[in-house]
Amino acid sequence: MSEHLTVVTHPLVQHKLTIMRDKDTSTASFRQLLREISQLLAYEVTREMEVTTRRIETPLCEMDAPVLAGRKMVLVSILRAGNGLLDGILELIPSARVGFVGLYRDEETLQPVQYYCKLPPDLGDRLVIAVDPMLATGNSSAAAVDLLKEAGARNIRFLCLLAAPEGVARMKAAHPDVPIVTAALDERLNEKGYIVPGLGDAGDRMFGTR
Ligand code: URA
């Protein structure tokens, strides 16, 4: 991918996102829409995956037909909200390997601290897609990508539902080699670090924890 930031402006994505932003949308609908939108975003983030051909026989003749090349890709969910994107993408790419990264924010230093990390082997040979619905300050996203690089990943992409300009700038400074795919680039962060206009707390909205 040549662009650092790709905003998927497809009307289906934008329509679904609008319903998700609406504060009156139920938890069940939010979860279902996130599942659907994750598949449309995954379509974009995997657009340049390598393909090779395989000789097959259709009922009419033989042909060299395209198939995905290389090692299975890795999806890395940044806990906990990343799981909402992960579930939908796994329906589309069921053979993907899956990793999890858990980070919390130290209230004194305000820096992300890792509490969980479980990643598949051989990351260096695979396309690795980190998923987190909200790219807000970018601190935890940049830290998660640090972890992936320390574990050997070299071909990384970041998939989110909404991005704030601050988060995109932070990622570009820390990881200019990691393309970002999102459904929208919103206006700004508020004083509490929420994306505005945004959709609120993605984890709370998908899991009904508020
Ligand atoms: N995380 C969220 O869930 N929402 C925001 O607006 C920012 C970070």
PDB file of C-alpha atoms and ligand atoms in Angstrom:
ATOM      1  CA  MET A   1       0.000   0.000   0.000  1.00  0.00           C
ATOM      2  CA  SER A   2       1.527   3.329  -0.963  1.00  0.00           C
ATOM      3  CA  GLU A   3      -0.769   5.598   1.089  1.00  0.00           C
ATOM      4  CA  HIS A   4      -0.181   5.922   4.814  1.00  0.00           C
ATOM      5  CA  LEU A   5      -3.896   6.545   5.416  1.00  0.00           C
ATOM      6  CA  THR A   6      -6.770   5.084   3.385  1.00  0.00           C
ATOM      7  CA  VAL A   7     -10.318   6.206   4.196  1.00  0.00           C
ATOM      8  CA  VAL A   8     -12.857   3.752   2.810  1.00  0.00           C
ATOM      9  CA  THR A   9     -15.552   6.018   1.440  1.00  0.00           C
ATOM     10  CA  HIS A  10     -17.741   3.240   0.017  1.00  0.00           C
ATOM     11  CA  PRO A  11     -21.424   4.137   0.554  1.00  0.00           C
ATOM     12  CA  LEU A  12     -22.178   0.861   2.358  1.00  0.00           C
ATOM     13  CA  VAL A  13     -19.379   1.511   4.844  1.00  0.00           C
ATOM     14  CA  GLN A  14     -20.502   5.099   5.414  1.00  0.00           C
ATOM     15  CA  HIS A  15     -24.149   4.117   5.851  1.00  0.00           C
ATOM     16  CA  LYS A  16     -23.353   1.438   8.399  1.00  0.00           C
ATOM     17  CA  LEU A  17     -20.972   3.761  10.240  1.00  0.00           C
ATOM     18  CA  THR A  18     -23.667   6.414  10.570  1.00  0.00           C
ATOM     19  CA  ILE A  19     -25.981   3.912  12.280  1.00  0.00           C
ATOM     20  CA  MET A  20     -23.153   2.883  14.592  1.00  0.00           C
ATOM     21  CA  ARG A  21     -22.457   6.485  15.560  1.00  0.00           C
ATOM     22  CA  ASP A  22     -26.111   7.073  16.543  1.00  0.00           C
ATOM     23  CA  LYS A  23     -26.310   6.936  20.335  1.00  0.00           C
ATOM     24  CA  ASP A  24     -29.721   5.217  20.151  1.00  0.00           C
ATOM     25  CA  THR A  25     -28.403   2.197  18.219  1.00  0.00           C
ATOM     26  CA  SER A  26     -28.722  -0.946  20.346  1.00  0.00           C
ATOM     27  CA  THR A  27     -25.810  -3.106  21.464  1.00  0.00           C
ATOM     28  CA  ALA A  28     -27.022  -5.938  19.233  1.00  0.00           C
ATOM     29  CA  SER A  29     -27.209  -3.713  16.148  1.00  0.00           C
ATOM     30  CA  PHE A  30     -23.860  -2.088  16.934  1.00  0.00           C
ATOM     31  CA  ARG A  31     -22.194  -5.499  17.168  1.00  0.00           C
ATOM     32  CA  GLN A  32     -23.802  -6.744  13.965  1.00  0.00           C
ATOM     33  CA  LEU A  33     -22.848  -3.587  12.045  1.00  0.00           C
ATOM     34  CA  LEU A  34     -19.273  -3.781  13.319  1.00  0.00           C
ATOM     35  CA  ARG A  35     -19.100  -7.353  12.052  1.00  0.00           C
ATOM     36  CA  GLU A  36     -20.388  -6.284   8.623  1.00  0.00           C
ATOM     37  CA  ILE A  37     -18.225  -3.195   8.322  1.00  0.00           C
ATOM     38  CA  SER A  38     -15.119  -5.128   9.423  1.00  0.00           C
ATOM     39  CA  GLN A  39     -15.513  -7.351   6.383  1.00  0.00           C
ATOM     40  CA  LEU A  40     -15.776  -4.384   4.022  1.00  0.00           C
ATOM     41  CA  LEU A  41     -12.680  -2.811   5.592  1.00  0.00           C
ATOM     42  CA  ALA A  42     -10.834  -6.143   5.434  1.00  0.00           C
ATOM     43  CA  TYR A  43     -11.560  -6.231   1.713  1.00  0.00           C
ATOM     44  CA  GLU A  44      -9.651  -2.960   1.370  1.00  0.00           C
ATOM     45  CA  VAL A  45      -6.751  -3.752   3.710  1.00  0.00           C
ATOM     46  CA  THR A  46      -6.054  -7.064   1.917  1.00  0.00           C
ATOM     47  CA  ARG A  47      -6.380  -5.632  -1.593  1.00  0.00           C
ATOM     48  CA  GLU A  48      -2.689  -5.991  -2.398  1.00  0.00           C
ATOM     49  CA  MET A  49      -2.160  -9.474  -1.007  1.00  0.00           C
ATOM     50  CA  GLU A  50       0.049 -11.594  -3.209  1.00  0.00           C
ATOM     51  CA  VAL A  51      -1.545 -14.211  -5.415  1.00  0.00           C
ATOM     52  CA  THR A  52      -0.201 -17.098  -7.392  1.00  0.00           C
ATOM     53  CA  THR A  53      -2.008 -19.577  -9.607  1.00  0.00           C
ATOM     54  CA  ARG A  54      -3.080 -23.160  -9.190  1.00  0.00           C
ATOM     55  CA  ARG A  55      -3.942 -25.570 -11.983  1.00  0.00           C
ATOM     56  CA  ILE A  56      -7.555 -26.662 -11.629  1.00  0.00           C
ATOM     57  CA  GLU A  57     -10.140 -28.289 -13.828  1.00  0.00           C
ATOM     58  CA  THR A  58     -13.511 -26.628 -14.243  1.00  0.00           C
ATOM     59  CA  PRO A  59     -16.338 -28.734 -15.681  1.00  0.00           C
ATOM     60  CA  LEU A  60     -15.297 -27.322 -19.088  1.00  0.00           C
ATOM     61  CA  CYS A  61     -11.506 -27.166 -19.196  1.00  0.00           C
ATOM     62  CA  GLU A  62      -8.263 -26.786 -17.293  1.00  0.00           C
ATOM     63  CA  MET A  63      -7.101 -23.358 -16.157  1.00  0.00           C
ATOM     64  CA  ASP A  64      -4.466 -21.658 -14.017  1.00  0.00           C
ATOM     65  CA  ALA A  65      -6.654 -19.984 -11.407  1.00  0.00           C
ATOM     66  CA  PRO A  66      -5.584 -17.369  -8.822  1.00  0.00           C
ATOM     67  CA  VAL A  67      -5.084 -18.346  -5.181  1.00  0.00           C
ATOM     68  CA  LEU A  68      -3.504 -16.507  -2.255  1.00  0.00           C
ATOM     69  CA  ALA A  69       0.258 -16.913  -2.067  1.00  0.00           C
ATOM     70  CA  GLY A  70       2.580 -17.241   0.918  1.00  0.00           C
ATOM     71  CA  ARG A  71       2.080 -17.954   4.597  1.00  0.00           C
ATOM     72  CA  LYS A  72      -1.277 -17.478   6.287  1.00  0.00           C
ATOM     73  CA  MET A  73      -1.881 -13.898   7.384  1.00  0.00           C
ATOM     74  CA  VAL A  74      -2.069 -12.891  11.025  1.00  0.00           C
ATOM     75  CA  LEU A  75      -4.809 -10.809  12.616  1.00  0.00           C
ATOM     76  CA  VAL A  76      -3.854  -9.184  15.898  1.00  0.00           C
ATOM     77  CA  SER A  77      -6.660  -7.926  18.098  1.00  0.00           C
ATOM     78  CA  ILE A  78      -5.798  -5.085  20.440  1.00  0.00           C
ATOM     79  CA  LEU A  79      -7.901  -5.927  23.478  1.00  0.00           C
ATOM     80  CA  ARG A  80     -10.663  -5.591  24.157  1.00  0.00           C
ATOM     81  CA  ALA A  81     -12.421  -3.633  21.425  1.00  0.00           C
ATOM     82  CA  GLY A  82     -10.289  -5.192  18.692  1.00  0.00           C
ATOM     83  CA  ASN A  83     -12.261  -8.405  19.148  1.00  0.00           C
ATOM     84  CA  GLY A  84     -15.304  -6.776  17.553  1.00  0.00           C
ATOM     85  CA  LEU A  85     -13.384  -6.300  14.299  1.00  0.00           C
ATOM     86  CA  LEU A  86     -11.617  -9.644  14.609  1.00  0.00           C
ATOM     87  CA  ASP A  87     -14.798 -11.752  14.638  1.00  0.00           C
ATOM     88  CA  GLY A  88     -16.074 -10.349  11.356  1.00  0.00           C
ATOM     89  CA  ILE A  89     -12.748 -10.565   9.550  1.00  0.00           C
ATOM     90  CA  LEU A  90     -12.318 -14.188  10.620  1.00  0.00           C
ATOM     91  CA  GLU A  91     -15.581 -15.025   8.857  1.00  0.00           C
ATOM     92  CA  LEU A  92     -14.056 -13.641   5.666  1.00  0.00           C
ATOM     93  CA  ILE A  93     -10.556 -15.098   6.185  1.00  0.00           C
ATOM     94  CA  PRO A  94     -11.135 -18.206   8.313  1.00  0.00           C
ATOM     95  CA  SER A  95      -7.604 -19.535   7.899  1.00  0.00           C
ATOM     96  CA  ALA A  96      -5.941 -16.441   9.371  1.00  0.00           C
ATOM     97  CA  ARG A  97      -3.766 -16.927  12.435  1.00  0.00           C
ATOM     98  CA  VAL A  98      -4.744 -14.810  15.429  1.00  0.00           C
ATOM     99  CA  GLY A  99      -2.792 -12.917  18.063  1.00  0.00           C
ATOM    100  CA  PHE A 100      -3.863 -10.783  21.015  1.00  0.00           C
ATOM    101  CA  VAL A 101      -2.219  -7.770  22.598  1.00  0.00           C
ATOM    102  CA  GLY A 102      -3.511  -6.273  25.857  1.00  0.00           C
ATOM    103  CA  LEU A 103      -2.394  -2.831  27.007  1.00  0.00           C
ATOM    104  CA  TYR A 104      -3.587  -0.557  29.798  1.00  0.00           C
ATOM    105  CA  ARG A 105      -2.714   3.050  30.489  1.00  0.00           C
ATOM    106  CA  ASP A 106      -0.565   3.755  33.539  1.00  0.00           C
ATOM    107  CA  GLU A 107      -2.433   6.589  35.263  1.00  0.00           C
ATOM    108  CA  GLU A 108       0.785   8.237  36.480  1.00  0.00           C
ATOM    109  CA  THR A 109       2.949   8.075  33.378  1.00  0.00           C
ATOM    110  CA  LEU A 110      -0.040   7.924  30.980  1.00  0.00           C
ATOM    111  CA  GLN A 111       2.000   5.436  28.975  1.00  0.00           C
ATOM    112  CA  PRO A 112       0.612   2.115  27.707  1.00  0.00           C
ATOM    113  CA  VAL A 113       1.711  -0.934  29.718  1.00  0.00           C
ATOM    114  CA  GLN A 114       1.482  -4.447  28.292  1.00  0.00           C
ATOM    115  CA  TYR A 115      -0.533  -6.978  30.345  1.00  0.00           C
ATOM    116  CA  TYR A 116      -1.011  -9.664  27.703  1.00  0.00           C
ATOM    117  CA  CYS A 117       0.679 -10.699  24.487  1.00  0.00           C
ATOM    118  CA  LYS A 118       0.187 -13.947  22.605  1.00  0.00           C
ATOM    119  CA  LEU A 119       1.279 -14.022  18.985  1.00  0.00           C
ATOM    120  CA  PRO A 120       1.561 -16.727  16.313  1.00  0.00           C
ATOM    121  CA  PRO A 121       5.067 -17.840  15.228  1.00  0.00           C
ATOM    122  CA  ASP A 122       6.997 -16.683  12.144  1.00  0.00           C
ATOM    123  CA  LEU A 123       5.521 -13.168  12.067  1.00  0.00           C
ATOM    124  CA  GLY A 124       8.365 -12.047   9.787  1.00  0.00           C
ATOM    125  CA  ASP A 125       7.059 -14.181   6.924  1.00  0.00           C
ATOM    126  CA  ARG A 126       3.451 -13.054   7.144  1.00  0.00           C
ATOM    127  CA  LEU A 127       1.164 -10.112   6.505  1.00  0.00           C
ATOM    128  CA  VAL A 128       0.145  -8.896   9.973  1.00  0.00           C
ATOM    129  CA  ILE A 129      -3.015  -6.823  10.406  1.00  0.00           C
ATOM    130  CA  ALA A 130      -3.496  -5.150  13.781  1.00  0.00           C
ATOM    131  CA  VAL A 131      -7.117  -4.308  14.501  1.00  0.00           C
ATOM    132  CA  ASP A 132      -8.575  -1.777  16.939  1.00  0.00           C
ATOM    133  CA  PRO A 133     -11.796   0.134  16.201  1.00  0.00           C
ATOM    134  CA  MET A 134     -10.619   3.498  17.566  1.00  0.00           C
ATOM    135  CA  LEU A 135      -7.313   5.173  16.671  1.00  0.00           C
ATOM    136  CA  ALA A 136      -7.527   7.995  19.216  1.00  0.00           C
ATOM    137  CA  THR A 137      -4.244   9.294  20.737  1.00  0.00           C
ATOM    138  CA  GLY A 138      -2.377   6.549  18.920  1.00  0.00           C
ATOM    139  CA  ASN A 139      -0.322   5.756  22.042  1.00  0.00           C
ATOM    140  CA  SER A 140      -1.603   2.207  22.523  1.00  0.00           C
ATOM    141  CA  SER A 141      -1.686   1.545  18.769  1.00  0.00           C
ATOM    142  CA  ALA A 142       1.939   2.640  18.399  1.00  0.00           C
ATOM    143  CA  ALA A 143       2.904   0.533  21.422  1.00  0.00           C
ATOM    144  CA  ALA A 144       1.076  -2.491  19.995  1.00  0.00           C
ATOM    145  CA  VAL A 145       2.930  -2.101  16.703  1.00  0.00           C
ATOM    146  CA  ASP A 146       6.208  -1.794  18.676  1.00  0.00           C
ATOM    147  CA  LEU A 147       5.427  -5.200  20.196  1.00  0.00           C
ATOM    148  CA  LEU A 148       4.682  -6.712  16.794  1.00  0.00           C
ATOM    149  CA  LYS A 149       7.957  -5.410  15.388  1.00  0.00           C
ATOM    150  CA  GLU A 150       9.878  -6.699  18.436  1.00  0.00           C
ATOM    151  CA  ALA A 151       8.290 -10.092  17.725  1.00  0.00           C
ATOM    152  CA  GLY A 152       9.646  -9.969  14.170  1.00  0.00           C
ATOM    153  CA  ALA A 153       6.744  -8.608  12.094  1.00  0.00           C
ATOM    154  CA  ARG A 154       7.893  -6.614   9.071  1.00  0.00           C
ATOM    155  CA  ASN A 155       4.765  -6.303   6.927  1.00  0.00           C
ATOM    156  CA  ILE A 156       2.171  -4.692   9.188  1.00  0.00           C
ATOM    157  CA  ARG A 157      -1.101  -2.880   8.510  1.00  0.00           C
ATOM    158  CA  PHE A 158      -3.422  -1.185  10.949  1.00  0.00           C
ATOM    159  CA  LEU A 159      -7.192  -1.454  10.565  1.00  0.00           C
ATOM    160  CA  CYS A 160      -9.579   0.746  12.514  1.00  0.00           C
ATOM    161  CA  LEU A 161     -13.137   1.976  12.253  1.00  0.00           C
ATOM    162  CA  LEU A 162     -12.512   5.607  13.227  1.00  0.00           C
ATOM    163  CA  ALA A 163      -9.324   7.644  13.376  1.00  0.00           C
ATOM    164  CA  ALA A 164      -8.515  11.004  14.950  1.00  0.00           C
ATOM    165  CA  PRO A 165      -5.930  13.262  13.255  1.00  0.00           C
ATOM    166  CA  GLU A 166      -3.828  13.089  16.448  1.00  0.00           C
ATOM    167  CA  GLY A 167      -3.696   9.279  16.289  1.00  0.00           C
ATOM    168  CA  VAL A 168      -2.835   9.233  12.599  1.00  0.00           C
ATOM    169  CA  ALA A 169      -0.005  11.734  13.194  1.00  0.00           C
ATOM    170  CA  ARG A 170       1.318   9.696  16.147  1.00  0.00           C
ATOM    171  CA  MET A 171       1.319   6.513  14.069  1.00  0.00           C
ATOM    172  CA  LYS A 172       2.919   8.230  11.114  1.00  0.00           C
ATOM    173  CA  ALA A 173       5.734   9.532  13.342  1.00  0.00           C
ATOM    174  CA  ALA A 174       6.290   6.195  15.110  1.00  0.00           C
ATOM    175  CA  HIS A 175       5.536   3.781  12.272  1.00  0.00           C
ATOM    176  CA  PRO A 176       5.588   5.441   8.839  1.00  0.00           C
ATOM    177  CA  ASP A 177       5.886   1.972   7.293  1.00  0.00           C
ATOM    178  CA  VAL A 178       2.489   0.830   8.644  1.00  0.00           C
ATOM    179  CA  PRO A 179      -0.434   1.786   6.386  1.00  0.00           C
ATOM    180  CA  ILE A 180      -3.711   2.598   8.139  1.00  0.00           C
ATOM    181  CA  VAL A 181      -7.152   1.730   6.757  1.00  0.00           C
ATOM    182  CA  THR A 182     -10.193   3.344   8.360  1.00  0.00           C
ATOM    183  CA  ALA A 183     -13.842   4.113   7.642  1.00  0.00           C
ATOM    184  CA  ALA A 184     -13.528   7.776   8.684  1.00  0.00           C
ATOM    185  CA  LEU A 185     -11.073  10.420   9.769  1.00  0.00           C
ATOM    186  CA  ASP A 186     -12.937  12.433  12.398  1.00  0.00           C
ATOM    187  CA  GLU A 187     -12.360  16.019  13.554  1.00  0.00           C
ATOM    188  CA  ARG A 188     -10.410  15.773  16.789  1.00  0.00           C
ATOM    189  CA  LEU A 189     -10.000  14.319  20.260  1.00  0.00           C
ATOM    190  CA  ASN A 190     -11.787  15.873  23.223  1.00  0.00           C
ATOM    191  CA  GLU A 191     -10.115  16.568  26.590  1.00  0.00           C
ATOM    192  CA  LYS A 192     -10.848  12.999  27.734  1.00  0.00           C
ATOM    193  CA  GLY A 193      -9.265  11.454  24.665  1.00  0.00           C
ATOM    194  CA  TYR A 194     -12.547  10.547  22.955  1.00  0.00           C
ATOM    195  CA  ILE A 195     -12.862  10.913  19.209  1.00  0.00           C
ATOM    196  CA  VAL A 196     -15.293  13.697  18.168  1.00  0.00           C
ATOM    197  CA  PRO A 197     -17.878  13.301  16.689  1.00  0.00           C
ATOM    198  CA  GLY A 198     -16.948   9.615  17.130  1.00  0.00           C
ATOM    199  CA  LEU A 199     -19.279   6.979  18.497  1.00  0.00           C
ATOM    200  CA  GLY A 200     -18.407   6.900  22.202  1.00  0.00           C
ATOM    201  CA  ASP A 201     -16.565   4.041  23.861  1.00  0.00           C
ATOM    202  CA  ALA A 202     -16.415   1.292  21.263  1.00  0.00           C
ATOM    203  CA  GLY A 203     -15.847  -1.470  23.831  1.00  0.00           C
ATOM    204  CA  ASP A 204     -18.782  -0.375  25.978  1.00  0.00           C
ATOM    205  CA  ARG A 205     -21.042  -0.076  22.967  1.00  0.00           C
ATOM    206  CA  MET A 206     -20.204  -3.516  21.557  1.00  0.00           C
ATOM    207  CA  PHE A 207     -20.221  -5.351  24.879  1.00  0.00           C
ATOM    208  CA  GLY A 208     -22.998  -3.391  26.624  1.00  0.00           C
ATOM    209  CA  THR A 209     -20.805  -2.558  29.615  1.00  0.00           C
ATOM    210  CA  ARG A 210     -22.318   0.847  30.272  1.00  0.00           C
TER     211      ARG A 210
HETATM  212  N1  URA B   1     -11.646   4.660  22.517  1.00  0.00           N
HETATM  213  C1  URA B   1     -12.971   4.594  22.320  1.00  0.00           C
HETATM  214  O1  URA B   1     -13.589   3.563  22.528  1.00  0.00           O
HETATM  215  N2  URA B   1     -13.599   5.711  21.889  1.00  0.00           N
HETATM  216  C2  URA B   1     -12.964   6.867  21.641  1.00  0.00           C
HETATM  217  O2  URA B   1     -13.596   7.835  21.224  1.00  0.00           O
HETATM  218  C3  URA B   1     -11.564   6.904  21.865  1.00  0.00           C
HETATM  219  C4  URA B   1     -10.929   5.784  22.304  1.00  0.00           C
END
